[in-house]
Short mmCIF file of C-alpha atoms in Angstrom, two decimals:
data_model
loop_
_atom_site.label_atom_id
_atom_site.label_comp_id
_atom_site.label_asym_id
_atom_site.label_seq_id
_atom_site.Cartn_x
_atom_site.Cartn_y
_atom_site.Cartn_z
CA UNK A 1 124.82 14.36 46.99
CA UNK A 2 124.00 11.53 44.77
CA UNK A 3 120.96 10.60 46.06
CA UNK A 4 120.17 14.48 45.39
CA UNK A 5 121.23 14.35 41.89
CA UNK A 6 119.09 11.16 40.98
CA UNK A 7 116.18 12.81 43.01
CA UNK A 8 116.74 15.86 40.44
CA UNK A 9 117.02 13.31 37.44
CA UNK A 10 114.01 11.45 38.30
CA UNK A 11 112.01 14.88 38.63
CA UNK A 12 113.29 15.91 35.33
CA UNK A 13 112.35 12.69 33.63
CA UNK A 14 108.54 12.51 34.78
CA UNK A 15 107.34 10.89 31.38
CA UNK A 16 109.24 7.47 32.35
CA UNK A 17 107.48 7.31 35.54
CA UNK A 18 103.99 7.27 33.97
CA UNK A 19 101.92 3.94 34.09
CA UNK A 20 102.64 1.65 31.46
CA UNK A 21 99.04 2.19 29.83
CA UNK A 22 99.71 5.78 29.29
CA UNK A 23 103.35 4.98 27.96
CA UNK A 24 101.82 2.19 25.45
CA UNK A 25 99.12 4.86 24.57
CA UNK A 26 101.99 7.34 23.71
CA UNK A 27 103.71 4.57 21.62
CA UNK A 28 100.58 3.75 19.73
CA UNK A 29 100.56 7.34 18.13
CA UNK A 30 104.05 6.85 16.92
CA UNK A 31 104.95 5.22 13.67
CA UNK A 32 106.59 1.65 14.59
CA UNK A 33 110.03 2.43 13.38
CA UNK A 34 109.79 5.61 15.54
CA UNK A 35 108.44 3.74 18.42
CA UNK A 36 111.27 1.46 18.46
CA UNK A 37 113.77 4.42 18.82
CA UNK A 38 112.28 4.94 21.94
CA UNK A 39 114.17 1.88 23.20
CA UNK A 40 117.44 3.76 23.50
CA UNK A 41 116.32 6.34 25.84
CA UNK A 42 116.35 4.08 29.01
CA UNK A 43 116.12 0.47 30.07
CA UNK A 44 112.61 1.21 31.53
CA UNK A 45 111.61 2.66 27.82
CA UNK A 46 113.14 -0.89 26.29
CA UNK A 47 110.74 -2.58 28.67
CA UNK A 48 108.00 -0.77 27.87
CA UNK A 49 108.64 -1.46 24.23
CA UNK A 50 108.83 -5.00 24.80
CA UNK A 51 105.37 -5.16 26.48
CA UNK A 52 103.67 -3.10 23.75
CA UNK A 53 100.97 -5.05 22.90
CA UNK A 54 100.40 -3.44 19.11
CA UNK A 55 103.09 -3.73 16.42
CA UNK A 56 103.12 -2.94 12.64
CA UNK A 57 105.93 -3.64 10.91
CA UNK A 58 106.38 -2.16 7.25
CA UNK A 59 109.37 -4.30 6.11
CA UNK A 60 109.29 -2.98 2.96
CA UNK A 61 111.03 0.13 4.08
CA UNK A 62 114.23 -1.68 4.66
CA UNK A 63 116.15 1.78 4.50
CA UNK A 64 114.22 2.87 7.64
CA UNK A 65 114.82 -0.35 9.51
CA UNK A 66 118.44 -0.30 8.57
CA UNK A 67 118.46 3.47 10.31
CA UNK A 68 116.75 2.08 13.26
CA UNK A 69 119.36 -0.92 13.76
CA UNK A 70 122.12 1.73 13.36
CA UNK A 71 120.48 4.14 16.01
CA UNK A 72 120.47 1.34 18.58
CA UNK A 73 123.52 -0.97 17.82
CA UNK A 74 124.79 -1.02 20.90
CA UNK A 75 121.35 -2.86 22.12
CA UNK A 76 120.78 -4.86 18.99
CA UNK A 77 122.82 -8.12 17.74
CA UNK A 78 124.01 -8.42 13.95
CA UNK A 79 120.72 -10.86 13.49
CA UNK A 80 118.51 -8.17 14.73
CA UNK A 81 119.50 -5.55 11.97
CA UNK A 82 117.71 -7.92 9.70
CA UNK A 83 114.04 -6.37 9.48
CA UNK A 84 112.61 -9.83 9.57
CA UNK A 85 115.10 -11.24 12.43
CA UNK A 86 114.34 -7.99 14.49
CA UNK A 87 110.62 -9.04 14.15
CA UNK A 88 111.11 -12.34 15.05
CA UNK A 89 113.59 -11.18 18.49
CA UNK A 90 110.84 -8.88 19.59
CA UNK A 91 108.00 -11.11 19.13
CA UNK A 92 110.14 -13.58 21.01
CA UNK A 93 110.89 -11.19 23.72
CA UNK A 94 107.41 -11.05 24.46
CA UNK A 95 106.63 -14.65 24.20
CA UNK A 96 109.19 -15.59 26.91
CA UNK A 97 107.73 -12.74 29.27
CA UNK A 98 104.51 -14.17 28.88
CA UNK A 99 103.27 -10.72 27.49
CA UNK A 100 99.96 -10.95 25.71
CA UNK A 101 99.35 -9.05 22.14
CA UNK A 102 96.56 -7.33 20.91
CA UNK A 103 97.84 -6.76 17.31
CA UNK A 104 100.45 -7.91 15.03
CA UNK A 105 100.86 -6.43 11.41
CA UNK A 106 103.13 -7.32 8.88
CA UNK A 107 103.62 -5.63 5.76
CA UNK A 108 106.17 -7.04 3.01
CA UNK A 109 107.54 -6.80 -0.12
CA UNK A 110 108.16 -10.67 -1.68
CA UNK A 111 110.76 -9.62 -3.82
CA UNK A 112 112.57 -8.69 -0.42
CA UNK A 113 111.10 -11.42 1.86
CA UNK A 114 110.45 -14.74 0.76
CA UNK A 115 106.69 -15.50 1.80
CA UNK A 116 107.92 -19.25 2.21
CA UNK A 117 110.66 -18.41 4.90
CA UNK A 118 110.16 -20.42 7.64
CA UNK A 119 111.19 -17.22 9.74
CA UNK A 120 108.25 -15.58 8.78
CA UNK A 121 105.91 -18.58 9.98
CA UNK A 122 108.14 -18.65 13.33
CA UNK A 123 107.00 -14.87 13.81
CA UNK A 124 103.32 -16.13 13.30
CA UNK A 125 103.81 -18.73 15.76
CA UNK A 126 105.14 -16.73 18.37
CA UNK A 127 102.40 -14.15 17.81
CA UNK A 128 99.72 -16.64 18.27
CA UNK A 129 101.39 -18.00 21.64
CA UNK A 130 101.43 -14.54 23.01
CA UNK A 131 97.58 -15.03 22.31
CA UNK A 132 97.19 -12.22 19.25
CA UNK A 133 93.82 -11.18 18.57
CA UNK A 134 94.30 -8.93 15.56
CA UNK A 135 96.64 -10.60 12.60
CA UNK A 136 97.17 -8.54 9.53
CA UNK A 137 99.51 -10.00 6.82
CA UNK A 138 100.17 -7.94 3.54
CA UNK A 139 102.61 -9.03 0.97
CA UNK A 140 102.04 -5.91 -1.32
CA UNK A 141 101.04 -7.65 -4.41
CA UNK A 142 100.51 -5.22 -7.10
CA UNK A 143 98.85 -7.44 -9.47
CA UNK A 144 95.38 -8.64 -8.97
CA UNK A 145 96.52 -12.21 -9.92
CA UNK A 146 98.92 -13.35 -7.36
CA UNK A 147 99.72 -16.74 -8.22
CA UNK A 148 103.71 -16.63 -7.37
CA UNK A 149 103.52 -15.82 -3.75
CA UNK A 150 102.86 -19.03 -1.94
CA UNK A 151 102.07 -18.88 2.05
CA UNK A 152 101.24 -21.95 4.02
CA UNK A 153 99.49 -21.01 7.20
CA UNK A 154 98.56 -24.03 8.72
CA UNK A 155 99.33 -22.46 12.11
CA UNK A 156 96.64 -20.23 12.11
CA UNK A 157 94.03 -22.63 11.29
CA UNK A 158 93.11 -23.23 15.03
CA UNK A 159 93.98 -19.73 16.18
CA UNK A 160 91.34 -19.71 18.94
CA UNK A 161 92.32 -16.29 20.20
CA UNK A 162 92.01 -14.47 16.95
CA UNK A 163 89.30 -12.00 16.68
CA UNK A 164 90.40 -10.30 13.01
CA UNK A 165 92.31 -12.01 10.31
CA UNK A 166 93.65 -9.97 7.16
CA UNK A 167 95.40 -11.57 4.34
CA UNK A 168 96.19 -9.66 1.01
CA UNK A 169 98.69 -10.22 -1.91
CA UNK A 170 99.26 -14.45 -1.72
CA UNK A 171 98.32 -17.68 -2.65
CA UNK A 172 96.99 -19.80 0.07
CA UNK A 173 98.44 -23.21 -0.42
CA UNK A 174 96.78 -25.83 1.54
CA UNK A 175 95.01 -29.15 0.72
CA UNK A 176 91.48 -29.31 0.78
CA UNK A 177 90.86 -29.47 4.53
CA UNK A 178 87.45 -30.64 6.20
CA UNK A 179 85.56 -27.75 8.24
CA UNK A 180 86.56 -29.56 11.42
CA UNK A 181 90.20 -28.78 10.67
CA UNK A 182 89.30 -25.05 11.06
CA UNK A 183 88.53 -23.56 14.38
CA UNK A 184 88.15 -19.96 14.49
CA UNK A 185 85.66 -19.49 17.31
CA UNK A 186 86.49 -15.97 18.31
CA UNK A 187 86.92 -14.54 14.66
CA UNK A 188 85.02 -11.42 14.13
CA UNK A 189 86.39 -9.68 11.16
CA UNK A 190 87.68 -11.79 7.92
CA UNK A 191 89.36 -9.93 5.21
CA UNK A 192 91.01 -11.76 2.06
CA UNK A 193 92.27 -9.37 -0.49
CA UNK A 194 94.07 -10.52 -3.82
CA UNK A 195 93.91 -14.16 -2.74
CA UNK A 196 94.11 -17.37 -4.52
CA UNK A 197 92.63 -20.14 -2.57
CA UNK A 198 90.24 -23.34 -3.51
CA UNK A 199 86.45 -22.55 -3.37
CA UNK A 200 86.00 -25.34 -0.79
CA UNK A 201 88.51 -23.94 1.68
CA UNK A 202 87.04 -20.61 1.62
CA UNK A 203 83.77 -21.95 2.38
CA UNK A 204 85.24 -23.71 5.11
CA UNK A 205 87.23 -20.53 6.35
CA UNK A 206 84.11 -18.96 6.46
CA UNK A 207 81.74 -21.53 8.05
CA UNK A 208 84.21 -21.70 10.98
CA UNK A 209 83.43 -18.35 12.04
CA UNK A 210 80.32 -18.49 13.80
CA UNK A 211 80.73 -14.74 15.37
CA UNK A 212 81.66 -13.37 12.12
CA UNK A 213 80.45 -9.76 11.88
CA UNK A 214 82.82 -8.35 9.21
CA UNK A 215 83.58 -10.07 5.67
CA UNK A 216 85.62 -8.50 2.96
CA UNK A 217 86.24 -10.18 -0.17
CA UNK A 218 88.36 -8.30 -2.95
CA UNK A 219 89.81 -9.97 -5.93
CA UNK A 220 90.02 -13.64 -4.97
CA UNK A 221 90.89 -15.62 -7.77
CA UNK A 222 89.11 -19.05 -8.40
CA UNK A 223 85.95 -18.56 -6.49
CA UNK A 224 82.73 -18.88 -8.34
CA UNK A 225 80.03 -18.90 -5.49
CA UNK A 226 79.73 -17.09 -2.61
CA UNK A 227 77.44 -18.44 0.42
CA UNK A 228 77.09 -16.42 3.63
CA UNK A 229 74.19 -18.44 5.24
CA UNK A 230 72.85 -18.30 8.89
CA UNK A 231 75.53 -15.54 10.16
CA UNK A 232 73.14 -13.95 13.06
CA UNK A 233 75.85 -11.59 13.94
CA UNK A 234 77.33 -10.42 10.56
CA UNK A 235 76.69 -6.66 9.99
CA UNK A 236 78.94 -5.96 7.05
CA UNK A 237 79.73 -7.55 3.81
CA UNK A 238 82.14 -6.24 0.97
CA UNK A 239 82.24 -8.59 -2.11
CA UNK A 240 84.60 -7.02 -5.27
CA UNK A 241 85.36 -8.94 -8.01
CA UNK A 242 87.12 -7.32 -11.22
CA UNK A 243 88.48 -10.60 -11.97
CA UNK A 244 85.06 -11.70 -13.45
CA UNK A 245 84.91 -15.23 -11.38
CA UNK A 246 81.95 -14.91 -9.01
CA UNK A 247 78.87 -15.87 -10.78
CA UNK A 248 76.24 -16.38 -7.61
CA UNK A 249 76.22 -14.33 -4.27
CA UNK A 250 73.87 -15.74 -1.79
CA UNK A 251 73.68 -13.87 1.82
CA UNK A 252 71.48 -14.63 4.48
CA UNK A 253 72.35 -12.58 7.41
CA UNK A 254 69.18 -10.88 9.56
CA UNK A 255 71.66 -8.64 10.96
CA UNK A 256 73.27 -7.45 7.95
CA UNK A 257 73.57 -3.16 7.89
CA UNK A 258 76.31 -2.37 5.31
CA UNK A 259 76.50 -4.40 1.99
CA UNK A 260 79.01 -3.07 -0.74
CA UNK A 261 79.46 -5.17 -3.86
CA UNK A 262 81.20 -4.89 -7.42
CA UNK A 263 81.05 -7.85 -9.85
CA UNK A 264 83.10 -6.28 -13.18
CA UNK A 265 81.37 -7.07 -16.23
CA UNK A 266 80.20 -10.94 -16.03
CA UNK A 267 76.45 -11.33 -15.15
CA UNK A 268 76.04 -12.25 -11.72
CA UNK A 269 73.44 -13.74 -9.52
CA UNK A 270 72.96 -11.81 -6.48
CA UNK A 271 70.13 -12.99 -3.68
CA UNK A 272 70.49 -10.57 -0.20
CA UNK A 273 67.78 -12.10 2.35
CA UNK A 274 66.47 -10.35 4.41
CA UNK A 275 67.53 -6.79 3.77
CA UNK A 276 65.18 -4.99 6.23
CA UNK A 277 68.09 -3.73 8.17
CA UNK A 278 70.64 -2.42 5.73
CA UNK A 279 71.50 0.78 6.19
CA UNK A 280 74.26 1.51 3.88
CA UNK A 281 74.17 -0.02 0.30
CA UNK A 282 76.66 0.32 -2.59
CA UNK A 283 76.49 -0.99 -5.65
CA UNK A 284 79.52 -0.17 -7.74
CA UNK A 285 80.32 -1.30 -11.52
CA UNK A 286 77.79 -3.76 -10.40
CA UNK A 287 76.60 -6.46 -13.53
CA UNK A 288 74.07 -7.65 -11.90
CA UNK A 289 70.70 -6.76 -13.71
CA UNK A 290 69.22 -3.41 -12.84
CA UNK A 291 65.65 -4.97 -11.85
CA UNK A 292 67.60 -7.13 -9.12
CA UNK A 293 69.13 -4.20 -7.79
CA UNK A 294 65.92 -2.06 -7.90
CA UNK A 295 64.20 -4.98 -6.30
CA UNK A 296 67.13 -4.93 -3.68
CA UNK A 297 66.90 -1.32 -2.72
CA UNK A 298 63.12 -1.23 -2.37
CA UNK A 299 63.62 -4.29 0.24
CA UNK A 300 66.09 -2.00 2.21
CA UNK A 301 63.55 -0.27 4.55
CA UNK A 302 65.94 0.97 6.95
CA UNK A 303 68.27 2.43 4.01
CA UNK A 304 70.18 5.63 4.94
CA UNK A 305 72.71 5.73 2.47
CA UNK A 306 72.77 4.49 -0.99
CA UNK A 307 75.55 4.93 -3.47
CA UNK A 308 75.01 3.32 -7.31
CA UNK A 309 77.91 3.35 -9.82
CA UNK A 310 76.73 1.99 -13.02
CA UNK A 311 76.77 3.22 -16.58
CA UNK A 312 74.41 0.46 -17.97
CA UNK A 313 70.90 1.75 -16.45
CA UNK A 314 68.72 3.69 -18.24
CA UNK A 315 66.21 3.92 -15.32
CA UNK A 316 66.78 4.32 -11.42
CA UNK A 317 63.68 4.71 -8.95
CA UNK A 318 64.33 4.92 -5.27
CA UNK A 319 61.63 5.33 -2.87
CA UNK A 320 62.77 5.38 0.82
CA UNK A 321 61.39 7.28 3.89
CA UNK A 322 64.60 7.33 5.94
CA UNK A 323 67.30 7.73 3.18
CA UNK A 324 69.63 10.52 4.05
CA UNK A 325 72.75 10.49 1.48
CA UNK A 326 72.28 9.51 -2.13
CA UNK A 327 75.34 9.26 -4.65
CA UNK A 328 74.58 8.39 -8.42
CA UNK A 329 77.17 7.81 -10.86
CA UNK A 330 75.21 6.88 -13.65
CA UNK A 331 76.24 8.19 -17.30
CA UNK A 332 73.79 7.67 -19.76
CA UNK A 333 70.90 7.15 -17.34
CA UNK A 334 67.76 8.65 -18.83
CA UNK A 335 65.31 8.64 -16.16
CA UNK A 336 65.58 9.01 -12.63
CA UNK A 337 62.53 8.94 -9.98
CA UNK A 338 63.24 10.11 -6.20
CA UNK A 339 60.99 9.94 -3.42
CA UNK A 340 63.16 10.46 -0.30
CA UNK A 341 61.75 13.25 2.09
CA UNK A 342 64.31 12.77 4.44
CA UNK A 343 67.05 13.26 1.77
CA UNK A 344 70.13 15.65 3.10
CA UNK A 345 72.99 15.24 0.89
CA UNK A 346 72.79 14.36 -3.07
CA UNK A 347 75.63 13.82 -5.52
CA UNK A 348 75.31 13.32 -9.17
CA UNK A 349 78.17 12.31 -11.37
CA UNK A 350 77.88 11.84 -15.27
CA UNK A 351 78.19 13.52 -18.43
CA UNK A 352 75.18 15.22 -18.70
CA UNK A 353 71.95 15.81 -16.89
CA UNK A 354 69.16 12.96 -17.29
CA UNK A 355 66.17 14.05 -19.68
CA UNK A 356 63.81 12.86 -17.16
CA UNK A 357 64.08 13.63 -13.47
CA UNK A 358 61.23 13.97 -10.88
CA UNK A 359 61.49 14.19 -6.98
CA UNK A 360 59.46 14.91 -4.38
CA UNK A 361 59.60 17.63 -1.81
CA UNK A 362 63.00 16.91 0.06
CA UNK A 363 64.96 18.63 2.76
CA UNK A 364 68.33 18.38 0.92
CA UNK A 365 70.57 21.10 2.33
CA UNK A 366 73.87 19.68 0.16
CA UNK A 367 74.01 19.05 -3.73
CA UNK A 368 77.04 18.12 -5.56
CA UNK A 369 77.16 17.90 -9.29
CA UNK A 370 80.21 16.33 -10.92
CA UNK A 371 79.67 16.96 -14.78
CA UNK A 372 81.86 16.11 -17.56
CA UNK A 373 80.32 17.35 -20.87
CA UNK A 374 82.63 17.44 -23.99
CA UNK A 375 80.68 21.13 -24.70
CA UNK A 376 78.99 23.14 -22.07
CA UNK A 377 76.70 25.21 -23.90
CA UNK A 378 73.64 27.70 -22.91
CA UNK A 379 71.20 24.91 -23.41
CA UNK A 380 73.05 22.67 -20.95
CA UNK A 381 73.58 25.34 -18.23
CA UNK A 382 69.84 25.86 -18.58
CA UNK A 383 69.35 22.22 -18.09
CA UNK A 384 71.56 22.19 -15.04
CA UNK A 385 69.80 25.25 -13.65
CA UNK A 386 66.48 23.21 -14.11
CA UNK A 387 68.08 19.93 -12.51
CA UNK A 388 69.46 22.01 -9.21
CA UNK A 389 65.72 23.70 -9.01
CA UNK A 390 64.35 20.47 -7.84
CA UNK A 391 66.14 20.65 -4.55
CA UNK A 392 64.14 23.60 -2.79
CA UNK A 393 66.03 23.83 0.38
CA UNK A 394 69.38 23.66 -0.90
CA UNK A 395 72.10 25.46 1.24
CA UNK A 396 75.45 24.27 -0.06
CA UNK A 397 75.90 23.48 -3.65
CA UNK A 398 79.32 22.07 -4.95
CA UNK A 399 79.95 21.88 -8.71
CA UNK A 400 82.55 20.05 -10.80
CA UNK A 401 82.96 20.79 -14.55
CA UNK A 402 85.27 18.33 -16.70
CA UNK A 403 84.96 19.76 -20.06
CA UNK A 404 87.09 20.81 -22.99
CA UNK A 405 84.68 23.33 -24.47
CA UNK A 406 83.04 26.38 -22.56
CA UNK A 407 82.00 28.44 -25.40
CA UNK A 408 78.57 30.07 -24.84
CA UNK A 409 77.03 33.63 -24.69
CA UNK A 410 75.40 34.33 -21.47
CA UNK A 411 72.60 36.20 -23.53
CA UNK A 412 71.34 32.40 -24.26
CA UNK A 413 70.52 32.48 -20.35
CA UNK A 414 66.58 33.77 -20.38
CA UNK A 415 64.50 34.60 -17.77
CA UNK A 416 64.87 34.44 -13.86
CA UNK A 417 65.98 31.52 -11.98
CA UNK A 418 63.61 29.98 -9.54
CA UNK A 419 63.31 31.23 -6.10
CA UNK A 420 64.80 28.03 -4.66
CA UNK A 421 68.08 28.61 -6.33
CA UNK A 422 68.31 32.03 -4.90
CA UNK A 423 68.29 30.62 -1.56
CA UNK A 424 71.70 28.87 -2.14
CA UNK A 425 74.17 30.39 0.64
CA UNK A 426 77.41 28.65 -0.26
CA UNK A 427 78.88 27.45 -3.74
CA UNK A 428 81.84 25.55 -4.01
CA UNK A 429 83.39 25.21 -7.58
CA UNK A 430 86.13 22.88 -9.12
CA UNK A 431 87.15 23.03 -12.76
CA UNK A 432 89.03 20.67 -14.97
CA UNK A 433 90.22 20.94 -18.74
CA UNK A 434 89.96 17.81 -20.84
CA UNK A 435 91.97 19.45 -23.36
CA UNK A 436 95.68 20.53 -23.43
CA UNK A 437 96.63 23.86 -21.36
CA UNK A 438 98.63 25.45 -24.09
CA UNK A 439 97.51 28.70 -25.15
CA UNK A 440 96.21 27.46 -28.49
CA UNK A 441 93.37 25.89 -26.32
CA UNK A 442 92.36 28.83 -24.14
CA UNK A 443 90.24 30.14 -26.88
CA UNK A 444 87.78 27.22 -25.91
CA UNK A 445 87.33 28.08 -22.50
CA UNK A 446 85.06 30.92 -21.99
CA UNK A 447 85.34 31.45 -18.51
CA UNK A 448 83.45 34.53 -18.61
CA UNK A 449 80.24 33.04 -19.71
CA UNK A 450 80.77 30.19 -17.16
CA UNK A 451 81.09 32.89 -14.55
CA UNK A 452 77.83 34.85 -15.86
CA UNK A 453 75.88 31.55 -15.67
CA UNK A 454 76.92 30.63 -12.15
CA UNK A 455 75.71 34.07 -10.84
CA UNK A 456 72.57 33.78 -13.12
CA UNK A 457 71.90 30.53 -11.28
CA UNK A 458 72.32 31.97 -7.84
CA UNK A 459 73.93 34.90 -5.61
CA UNK A 460 75.73 32.91 -3.14
CA UNK A 461 76.96 34.60 0.01
CA UNK A 462 80.21 32.69 -0.32
CA UNK A 463 82.42 31.10 -3.12
CA UNK A 464 85.18 28.77 -2.49
CA UNK A 465 87.81 27.51 -5.00
CA UNK A 466 91.18 25.98 -4.45
CA UNK A 467 94.13 27.53 -6.10
CA UNK A 468 96.50 24.91 -7.74
CA UNK A 469 93.56 22.55 -8.53
CA UNK A 470 92.65 21.47 -11.93
CA UNK A 471 91.81 24.75 -14.06
CA UNK A 472 90.50 26.74 -10.84
CA UNK A 473 93.55 29.17 -11.45
CA UNK A 474 92.61 30.17 -14.76
CA UNK A 475 89.07 30.72 -13.72
CA UNK A 476 90.65 32.77 -10.52
CA UNK A 477 91.87 35.18 -13.04
CA UNK A 478 89.05 35.67 -14.91
CA UNK A 479 86.89 35.89 -11.62
CA UNK A 480 89.32 38.97 -10.27
CA UNK A 481 89.21 41.10 -13.58
CA UNK A 482 85.34 40.50 -13.98
CA UNK A 483 84.72 41.53 -10.04
CA UNK A 484 87.05 44.77 -10.61
CA UNK A 485 85.39 45.50 -14.02
CA UNK A 486 81.95 45.31 -12.13
CA UNK A 487 82.69 47.36 -9.14
CA UNK A 488 84.35 50.28 -11.44
CA UNK A 489 81.53 50.57 -13.85
CA UNK A 490 78.68 49.54 -11.20
CA UNK A 491 76.68 52.89 -11.38
CA UNK A 492 77.08 52.95 -15.11
CA UNK A 493 76.49 49.68 -16.27
CA UNK A 494 74.80 49.40 -19.62
CA UNK A 495 73.05 46.01 -18.67
CA UNK A 496 71.22 47.20 -15.66
CA UNK A 497 67.84 46.11 -17.00
CA UNK A 498 69.18 42.91 -18.27
CA UNK A 499 69.67 40.87 -15.16
CA UNK A 500 73.17 41.65 -14.76
CA UNK A 501 74.77 40.21 -11.62
CA UNK A 502 77.16 43.08 -11.31
CA UNK A 503 74.47 45.69 -10.73
CA UNK A 504 73.12 43.68 -7.93
CA UNK A 505 76.71 43.16 -6.46
CA UNK A 506 77.44 45.53 -3.34
CA UNK A 507 80.74 44.12 -1.94
CA UNK A 508 83.04 41.22 -2.13
CA UNK A 509 85.78 40.21 0.75
CA UNK A 510 88.41 37.65 -0.05
CA UNK A 511 90.10 35.45 2.06
CA UNK A 512 93.03 33.24 1.58
CA UNK A 513 94.40 31.02 4.01
CA UNK A 514 97.61 32.21 5.71
CA UNK A 515 97.13 35.76 4.31
CA UNK A 516 93.89 37.11 6.58
CA UNK A 517 95.56 36.35 9.62
CA UNK A 518 97.89 39.28 9.54
CA UNK A 519 95.06 41.60 9.53
CA UNK A 520 95.27 42.81 5.85
CA UNK A 521 92.48 43.08 3.22
CA UNK A 522 93.04 40.82 0.10
CA UNK A 523 91.61 42.85 -2.66
CA UNK A 524 91.03 41.39 -6.30
CA UNK A 525 93.86 43.39 -7.49
CA UNK A 526 96.09 41.89 -4.79
CA UNK A 527 95.21 38.23 -5.26
CA UNK A 528 95.81 38.74 -9.20
CA UNK A 529 99.57 39.77 -8.21
CA UNK A 530 99.49 36.85 -5.87
CA UNK A 531 98.21 34.17 -8.18
CA UNK A 532 101.65 33.55 -9.93
CA UNK A 533 103.61 33.51 -6.73
CA UNK A 534 101.42 30.35 -5.28
CA UNK A 535 102.25 28.18 -8.24
CA UNK A 536 100.90 24.55 -7.75
CA UNK A 537 100.32 25.29 -4.00
CA UNK A 538 96.90 23.96 -3.10
CA UNK A 539 95.29 27.04 -1.08
CA UNK A 540 91.71 27.56 -0.51
CA UNK A 541 90.34 31.09 -1.82
CA UNK A 542 86.65 32.11 -0.30
CA UNK A 543 85.01 35.00 -1.76
CA UNK A 544 82.36 36.61 0.45
CA UNK A 545 79.52 38.35 -1.61
CA UNK A 546 76.98 40.97 -0.39
CA UNK A 547 74.25 41.29 -2.63
#
């Protein structure tokens, strides 16, 4: 009888009978505090957790960890109820059982956990004894200059098993050690964020990692020069310095494929050789001279993705036979010259359209314009139409407007748009107002004219907006009213000979996420009635047009 009951219980609990690698996969999909709770299910689940090789602990969420301790109080000693003590106990168990560890992540608030605490260093030592390969320590410093949180990390200087090391939000305290004192023969990823460390020690850390493939340096205080010389396997480099310490960056990595840099406002010398294998290049708020950046771009023969975020350049010229994605954030730029026959995606963010823009024939199918003019006039709308006209194969157009005044008459939009714009099939729109949202400012936002201008530029098959985002709510009201008005007087429109878009519109269908699944058609009148009930809910609304 007992054996029969046991057999039935075993049949009901088939999950516990799965192999350890499958159970570990299940635990990896859970948050750590939820994975810990599985220990109370049975002894087998407790053993599964103890042998789990990936652990990420966010010790700043003390309330969550107290809940974990209360849920398993029968299996936990009082000392384990402290978050850091709990981590130490788990690592000790893994070390005693000889389990190997793939990853350890510790995220803690210095106000709650002293980085100098010997218990923290004991945890790191236990992880190293378990042969941890990926170590991530984050002290959650909100300030860029983290001088007060001192961490002594001598025990990781000779961690031969480490393949990835990430440190964030602390000041590393160590003497000026010779390069021989540091040995990371297996390290492939090194990430230092909001760190303060002597420049010579940083150089030693880098030079002691011959297999380095990815290097990230963000807001490191005290560092003036960066040298990455002779790293044959280095493929990705990210250097951000808004603290304006760095004055020179020199990189020699023949396998480099991704380079991301930003140097604040101080003039910085940048030397990257060779550059023929770089596929992704991002220059964000880069104080390097425009000539040096243009020269670097020209040497990136394999370039596929280029992102330029700079408001000081007056001219940018890009000539690349393999470039597929281009993003320009360049307010005040006066001239743009593009020669990229394989370009597929283009994004431009600025206050106005550049006065001089030239582009050779491309295969761009997706274009995004993020414009924030103070005043959107008929002239500027015409300039935008000319700008979009350079993309002769565009299918998807994304427009974002951030402006205070939209007050022009559609009469100012003269002539027929070029045939290339009539080929635009899909239009996505976001509207934000730089003015107050009160009624006293609404007269400055003529959404009727904006709608006329959009449908003068193109007759898309679909128009997508997100309700509850920016000023889209107000524009949706105008759109619904205009559509109802155009449909009602379609056969008696007085502007039928004046390029009126309402005269060319045959039918419209509206799709609101969560509504059309009931099989009901959504009309403009129904949507108008629904808008007040949606409030700030972000729901996608799609208009399908038949012209």
